[in-house]
Amino acid sequence: MSEAHSACGHHTIAPRSGTAFTLDKGQFLVVTDPQGEQVADLLAFNRGDLDEVISSGRTLDYASRIYLTTGDPLYSNRSNVMLRIVEDTVGRHDFLLTPCSADTFRIIYGDAEPHRGCFGNLAAALEPFGIGPDRIPVAFNVFMNVTVDGHTGALKVEPPLSRAGDRIVFEAMQDLVIGLTACSALQSNNFAFKPIHYAVEASWPLRA
Amino acid sequence: MSEAHSACGHHTIAPRSGTAFTLDKGQFLVVTDPQGEQVADLLAFNRGDLDEVISSGRTLDYASRIYLTTGDPLYSNRSNVMLRIVEDTVGRHDFLLTPCSADTFRIIYGDAEPHRGCFGNLAAALEPFGIGPDRIPVAFNVFMNVTVDGHTGALKVEPPLSRAGDRIVFEAMQDLVIGLTACSALQSNNFAFKPIHYAVEASWPLRA
């Protein structure tokens, strides 16, 4: 299915930018990589109590797996399921690394005047919802391809496995505030910055 | 060096319990496994601004490695170095999984009346410092032996590699509040609950 079939139309997140929006319990969030090899950092907060937030540690612990895909729940810091992955045409996402930030570009890339990165984009987008930058945890890094060497523990950021039109679909298990970006880090996106598309749907799969 | 040589004496954390204390910039925290195969969950908060907290995602990102040891810095959510590992006789610790909790025991072990776990112990110990349970992130899990299958991404909690008397030493790079436990999860500690010792030292290595 291409984005054009979406019942509600899709939204475009421009390269190296981010946004935030509400997602109601029972709605579906479709995140699409329109050109391929582009990462999207995803955050989720319980809209009724913003101190409840997506948790990499809880999710990985309960899954006993670092690679999550169709059927896997994403847990909060309070061990409630916030989102569930209901479709995934890629099968490789990262839940180990925090959103790239000005500090990332300074420390890892050595940039003198660093971009604010996904962290800065998320902080700006979440601010109107009353969510401060210190509340931003490890994001679910959609389409991000981070490999782990089981022996040395070495982490490597590889080009995403996503091709043009690939998507992942989440069902909301709570009323949420979502933060979502088109990732700003060179290495994460095979050294090219592209947009991300997303759509909010009332049902999934879409009816013909 | 055994604990008996510590200039200031050591503290004992009883099995399945936890504590919190202050650690000043420049002081050294020595965490010892007195009997072997016992995990200790470690948290750190900036004492001057409790919203600054230890971050697995920042630390792993900058290290490009999931296994941390001597020389490695532990970063905060603001990308400042909070602690630095200055000695490590084990070389295997985990920074992927959150502190075990009543939910862990309910979800993973199926316990009907679950123990409050490291999470509950940390929350109780940190409460007098004004740190609430929602502020507890992924802990640095001292001596915890979590392996990752590089192909499947499967996580496995193996018996700790620590033997009686093994230790890890951290230098504080900020004035900190530290949370520390003797871990309460069966699998993490090779199915036996033991104490953890710690000491706060003004210098390291200790003078003879």
Coordinates of N, CA, C and O in Angstrom, one line a residue, chain A residues 49-53 55-67 75 77-80 92 96-101 103-104 106-108 119 133-136 138 147-157, chain B residues 49-53 55-67 75 77-80 92 96-101 103-104 106-108 119 133-136 138 147-157:
Chain A
D49 N -1.1 11.3 31.9 CA -0.1 11.4 33.0 C 1.3 11.3 32.3 O 1.8 10.3 32.1
L50 N 1.8 12.5 32.0 CA 3.0 12.6 31.2 C 4.2 12.0 31.8 O 5.2 11.8 31.1
D51 N 4.2 11.7 33.1 CA 5.3 11.0 33.7 C 5.4 9.5 33.3 O 6.4 8.9 33.6
E52 N 4.4 9.0 32.7 CA 4.5 7.7 32.1 C 5.0 7.8 30.7 O 4.4 8.4 29.8
V53 N 6.1 7.1 30.4 CA 6.8 7.3 29.1 C 7.4 6.0 28.6 O 7.7 5.1 29.4
S55 N 9.7 3.0 27.5 CA 10.9 2.6 28.2 C 11.6 1.5 27.4 O 11.0 0.4 27.3
S56 N 12.8 1.8 27.0 CA 13.6 0.7 26.3 C 13.9 -0.4 27.2 O 13.8 -1.6 26.9
G57 N 14.3 -0.1 28.4 CA 14.7 -1.2 29.4 C 13.6 -2.1 29.7 O 13.8 -3.3 29.7
R58 N 12.4 -1.6 30.0 CA 11.2 -2.5 30.3 C 10.9 -3.3 29.0 O 10.7 -4.5 29.1
T59 N 10.9 -2.7 27.9 CA 10.5 -3.4 26.7 C 11.5 -4.5 26.3 O 11.1 -5.6 26.0
L60 N 12.8 -4.2 26.3 CA 13.8 -5.2 25.9 C 13.8 -6.3 27.0 O 14.0 -7.5 26.6
D61 N 13.6 -6.0 28.2 CA 13.6 -7.0 29.3 C 12.5 -8.0 29.0 O 12.7 -9.2 29.0
Y62 N 11.3 -7.5 28.8 CA 10.1 -8.4 28.7 C 10.2 -9.2 27.3 O 9.7 -10.3 27.2
A63 N 10.7 -8.5 26.3 CA 10.8 -9.2 25.0 C 12.0 -10.2 25.0 O 12.0 -11.2 24.2
S64 N 13.0 -10.0 25.8 CA 14.3 -10.8 25.8 C 14.9 -10.8 24.4 O 15.4 -11.8 24.0
R65 N 14.8 -9.6 23.8 CA 15.3 -9.4 22.4 C 15.5 -8.0 22.2 O 14.7 -7.1 22.6
I66 N 16.6 -7.6 21.5 CA 16.8 -6.2 21.2 C 16.1 -5.8 19.9 O 16.0 -4.6 19.6
Y67 N 15.8 -6.7 19.0 CA 15.2 -6.4 17.7 C 13.7 -6.7 17.8 O 13.3 -7.9 18.1
Y75 N 6.6 -1.1 26.0 CA 6.2 -0.8 27.4 C 6.6 0.5 27.8 O 7.5 1.1 27.3
N77 N 7.6 3.0 31.3 CA 8.4 2.9 32.6 C 7.6 2.3 33.7 O 8.1 1.8 34.7
R78 N 6.2 2.3 33.6 CA 5.4 1.7 34.6 C 4.9 0.3 34.2 O 4.0 -0.3 34.7
S79 N 5.6 -0.3 33.1 CA 5.3 -1.6 32.7 C 3.9 -1.8 32.1 O 3.3 -2.9 32.0
N80 N 3.3 -0.7 31.6 CA 2.1 -0.8 30.8 C 2.4 -0.8 29.3 O 3.4 -0.1 28.9
R92 N 13.8 -4.4 11.3 CA 15.1 -4.0 11.9 C 14.9 -2.5 12.4 O 14.8 -1.6 11.6
L96 N 18.3 1.0 21.4 CA 19.4 1.1 22.4 C 19.9 2.5 22.5 O 20.4 2.9 23.6
L97 N 19.8 3.3 21.5 CA 20.5 4.6 21.5 C 19.5 5.8 21.6 O 18.4 5.7 21.1
T98 N 19.9 6.8 22.3 CA 19.1 8.0 22.5 C 19.1 8.8 21.2 O 19.9 8.7 20.3
P99 N 18.1 9.7 21.1 CA 18.0 10.6 19.9 C 19.3 11.4 19.8 O 19.9 11.9 20.7
C100 N 19.8 11.5 18.5 CA 20.9 12.3 18.2 C 20.7 13.8 18.7 O 19.5 14.2 18.7
S101 N 21.7 14.5 19.1 CA 21.6 15.8 19.7 C 22.8 16.6 19.3 O 23.8 16.1 18.7
D103 N 25.0 17.5 21.3 CA 26.1 16.8 22.0 C 26.6 15.6 21.2 O 27.8 15.3 21.1
T104 N 25.7 14.9 20.5 CA 26.1 13.8 19.7 C 27.0 14.2 18.6 O 28.1 13.7 18.3
R106 N 28.7 16.9 18.5 CA 29.9 17.5 19.0 C 30.9 16.3 19.4 O 32.1 16.3 19.1
I107 N 30.3 15.3 20.2 CA 31.2 14.3 20.7 C 31.6 13.2 19.7 O 32.7 12.8 19.6
I108 N 30.6 12.8 18.8 CA 30.9 11.7 17.9 C 31.4 12.3 16.5 O 32.4 11.7 16.0
F119 N 17.0 15.1 19.1 CA 16.7 15.6 20.5 C 16.2 17.0 20.5 O 15.1 17.2 21.1
P133 N 12.8 18.8 28.0 CA 13.9 18.0 27.4 C 14.4 16.9 28.3 O 14.8 15.9 27.8
D134 N 14.4 17.1 29.6 CA 14.9 16.1 30.5 C 14.1 14.8 30.6 O 14.4 13.8 31.1
R135 N 12.9 14.9 30.0 CA 11.9 13.8 30.0 C 12.1 12.9 28.8 O 11.3 12.0 28.6
I136 N 13.0 13.3 27.9 CA 13.2 12.5 26.7 C 14.1 11.3 26.9 O 15.3 11.5 27.3
V138 N 15.5 7.1 25.9 CA 15.8 6.4 24.7 C 14.6 6.3 23.8 O 13.5 5.9 24.3
T147 N 23.8 -2.8 14.8 CA 24.2 -4.2 15.1 C 25.0 -4.3 16.3 O 25.7 -3.3 16.7
V148 N 25.0 -5.4 17.0 CA 25.8 -5.7 18.2 C 26.7 -6.9 17.9 O 26.2 -8.0 17.5
D149 N 28.0 -6.8 18.2 CA 28.9 -7.9 18.1 C 28.7 -8.6 19.5 O 29.1 -8.1 20.5
G150 N 28.2 -9.9 19.4 CA 27.9 -10.6 20.6 C 29.2 -10.9 21.5 O 29.1 -11.0 22.7
H151 N 30.3 -10.9 20.9 CA 31.6 -11.2 21.7 C 32.1 -9.9 22.3 O 32.4 -9.9 23.5
T152 N 32.3 -8.9 21.5 CA 33.0 -7.7 22.0 C 32.0 -6.7 22.6 O 32.4 -5.8 23.3
G153 N 30.7 -6.8 22.2 CA 29.7 -5.9 22.6 C 29.7 -4.6 21.7 O 29.0 -3.7 22.0
A154 N 30.5 -4.6 20.7 CA 30.6 -3.4 19.8 C 29.3 -3.1 19.1 O 28.7 -4.0 18.6
L155 N 28.9 -1.8 19.1 CA 27.7 -1.4 18.4 C 28.1 -0.7 17.1 O 29.1 0.0 17.1
K156 N 27.4 -1.0 16.1 CA 27.7 -0.4 14.8 C 26.4 0.1 14.2 O 25.4 -0.5 14.2
V157 N 26.5 1.4 13.7 CA 25.3 2.0 13.1 C 25.4 1.8 11.6 O 26.3 2.4 10.9
Chain B
D49 N 20.9 19.2 40.6 CA 19.7 19.3 39.7 C 19.3 17.9 39.4 O 19.8 17.3 38.4
L50 N 18.3 17.4 40.1 CA 18.0 16.0 40.1 C 17.4 15.6 38.8 O 17.2 14.3 38.5
D51 N 17.0 16.5 37.9 CA 16.5 16.1 36.6 C 17.7 15.6 35.6 O 17.4 15.1 34.6
E52 N 18.9 15.8 36.1 CA 20.0 15.2 35.3 C 20.3 13.8 35.9 O 20.6 13.7 37.1
V53 N 20.3 12.8 35.1 CA 20.3 11.4 35.5 C 21.1 10.6 34.6 O 21.2 10.9 33.4
S55 N 22.3 8.0 31.9 CA 21.6 7.6 30.7 C 22.3 6.5 30.0 O 23.4 6.6 29.5
S56 N 21.6 5.3 29.9 CA 22.2 4.2 29.1 C 22.3 4.6 27.6 O 23.4 4.3 27.0
G57 N 21.4 5.2 27.1 CA 21.4 5.6 25.6 C 22.5 6.5 25.3 O 23.3 6.2 24.3
R58 N 22.8 7.5 26.1 CA 23.9 8.4 25.8 C 25.2 7.7 25.9 O 26.1 7.8 25.1
T59 N 25.3 6.9 27.0 CA 26.6 6.2 27.3 C 26.9 5.2 26.3 O 28.1 5.2 25.8
L60 N 26.0 4.4 25.9 CA 26.3 3.3 24.9 C 26.6 4.0 23.5 O 27.4 3.5 22.8
D61 N 25.8 5.0 23.2 CA 26.0 5.7 21.9 C 27.5 6.2 21.8 O 28.2 6.0 20.9
Y62 N 27.9 6.9 22.9 CA 29.3 7.5 22.8 C 30.4 6.5 22.9 O 31.5 6.6 22.4
A63 N 30.1 5.4 23.6 CA 31.1 4.3 23.8 C 31.1 3.4 22.5 O 32.1 2.7 22.2
S64 N 30.0 3.4 21.8 CA 29.8 2.4 20.7 C 30.1 1.0 21.1 O 30.7 0.2 20.4
R65 N 29.6 0.7 22.3 CA 29.9 -0.6 22.9 C 28.9 -0.8 24.0 O 28.6 0.1 24.8
I66 N 28.3 -2.1 24.1 CA 27.4 -2.3 25.2 C 28.1 -2.8 26.5 O 27.5 -2.7 27.6
Y67 N 29.3 -3.2 26.4 CA 30.0 -3.7 27.6 C 31.0 -2.6 28.0 O 31.9 -2.3 27.2
Y75 N 27.6 8.6 31.1 CA 27.0 9.9 30.8 C 25.6 10.1 31.4 O 24.9 9.1 31.6
N77 N 21.7 12.1 30.9 CA 20.8 12.5 29.8 C 21.2 13.9 29.2 O 20.7 14.2 28.1
R78 N 22.0 14.7 29.9 CA 22.5 15.9 29.3 C 23.9 15.8 28.7 O 24.6 16.8 28.5
S79 N 24.4 14.6 28.5 CA 25.7 14.3 27.9 C 26.8 14.8 28.7 O 27.9 15.0 28.2
N80 N 26.7 15.0 30.0 CA 27.8 15.2 30.9 C 28.3 13.9 31.5 O 27.4 13.0 31.8
R92 N 32.4 -7.4 32.9 CA 31.1 -7.7 32.3 C 30.0 -7.1 33.2 O 29.8 -7.5 34.4
L96 N 21.5 -2.5 29.6 CA 20.4 -2.6 28.7 C 19.0 -2.7 29.4 O 18.0 -2.2 28.9
L97 N 19.0 -3.3 30.6 CA 17.7 -3.7 31.2 C 17.5 -2.8 32.5 O 18.4 -2.4 33.2
T98 N 16.2 -2.5 32.7 CA 15.8 -1.7 33.8 C 15.8 -2.5 35.1 O 15.8 -3.8 35.1
P99 N 15.8 -1.9 36.3 CA 15.8 -2.6 37.5 C 14.6 -3.5 37.6 O 13.5 -3.2 37.2
C100 N 14.8 -4.7 38.1 CA 13.7 -5.7 38.3 C 12.7 -5.0 39.3 O 13.0 -4.2 40.1
S101 N 11.4 -5.4 39.1 CA 10.3 -4.8 39.8 C 9.2 -5.8 40.1 O 9.3 -6.9 39.6
D103 N 6.5 -5.7 38.7 CA 6.0 -6.1 37.3 C 6.9 -7.1 36.6 O 6.4 -8.0 35.9
T104 N 8.2 -7.0 36.8 CA 9.2 -8.0 36.3 C 8.8 -9.3 36.8 O 8.7 -10.3 36.0
R106 N 6.0 -10.4 38.0 CA 4.7 -10.8 37.6 C 4.7 -11.2 36.1 O 4.2 -12.3 35.8
I107 N 5.4 -10.4 35.3 CA 5.4 -10.7 33.8 C 6.4 -11.8 33.4 O 6.0 -12.7 32.6
I108 N 7.6 -11.8 34.0 CA 8.6 -12.8 33.6 C 8.5 -14.1 34.4 O 8.6 -15.2 33.9
F119 N 13.7 -2.1 41.7 CA 12.9 -0.9 41.4 C 12.3 -0.3 42.7 O 12.4 0.8 43.0
P133 N 9.6 7.6 41.7 CA 9.8 6.3 41.0 C 9.8 6.5 39.5 O 10.5 5.8 38.8
D134 N 9.0 7.5 39.0 CA 9.0 7.7 37.5 C 10.4 8.2 37.0 O 10.6 8.3 35.8
R135 N 11.2 8.7 37.9 CA 12.5 9.2 37.5 C 13.6 8.1 37.4 O 14.8 8.4 37.2
I136 N 13.2 6.9 37.7 CA 14.2 5.8 37.7 C 14.4 5.2 36.3 O 13.4 4.7 35.7
V138 N 16.9 3.2 33.1 CA 17.8 2.0 33.0 C 18.9 2.2 33.9 O 19.6 3.2 33.9
T147 N 24.0 -11.4 27.7 CA 24.6 -11.6 26.4 C 23.5 -11.2 25.3 O 22.3 -11.3 25.5
V148 N 24.1 -10.8 24.1 CA 23.2 -10.5 23.0 C 23.7 -11.4 21.8 O 24.9 -11.5 21.5
D149 N 22.7 -12.1 21.2 CA 23.0 -12.8 20.0 C 22.9 -11.8 18.8 O 21.9 -11.3 18.6
G150 N 24.1 -11.6 18.2 CA 24.2 -10.6 17.2 C 23.3 -10.9 16.0 O 22.9 -9.9 15.3
H151 N 22.9 -12.1 15.7 CA 22.0 -12.4 14.6 C 20.6 -12.2 14.9 O 19.8 -11.5 14.2
T152 N 20.1 -12.9 16.0 CA 18.7 -12.8 16.3 C 18.3 -11.6 17.2 O 17.1 -11.3 17.3
G153 N 19.3 -11.1 17.9 CA 19.1 -10.0 18.8 C 18.6 -10.5 20.2 O 18.3 -9.8 21.1
A154 N 18.6 -11.9 20.4 CA 18.1 -12.4 21.6 C 19.0 -12.0 22.8 O 20.2 -12.1 22.7
L155 N 18.4 -11.6 23.9 CA 19.0 -11.3 25.1 C 19.0 -12.5 26.1 O 17.9 -13.1 26.2
K156 N 20.1 -12.8 26.8 CA 20.0 -13.9 27.7 C 20.7 -13.4 29.0 O 21.8 -12.7 29.0
V157 N 20.1 -13.6 30.1 CA 20.6 -13.3 31.4 C 21.4 -14.5 32.0 O 20.8 -15.5 32.3

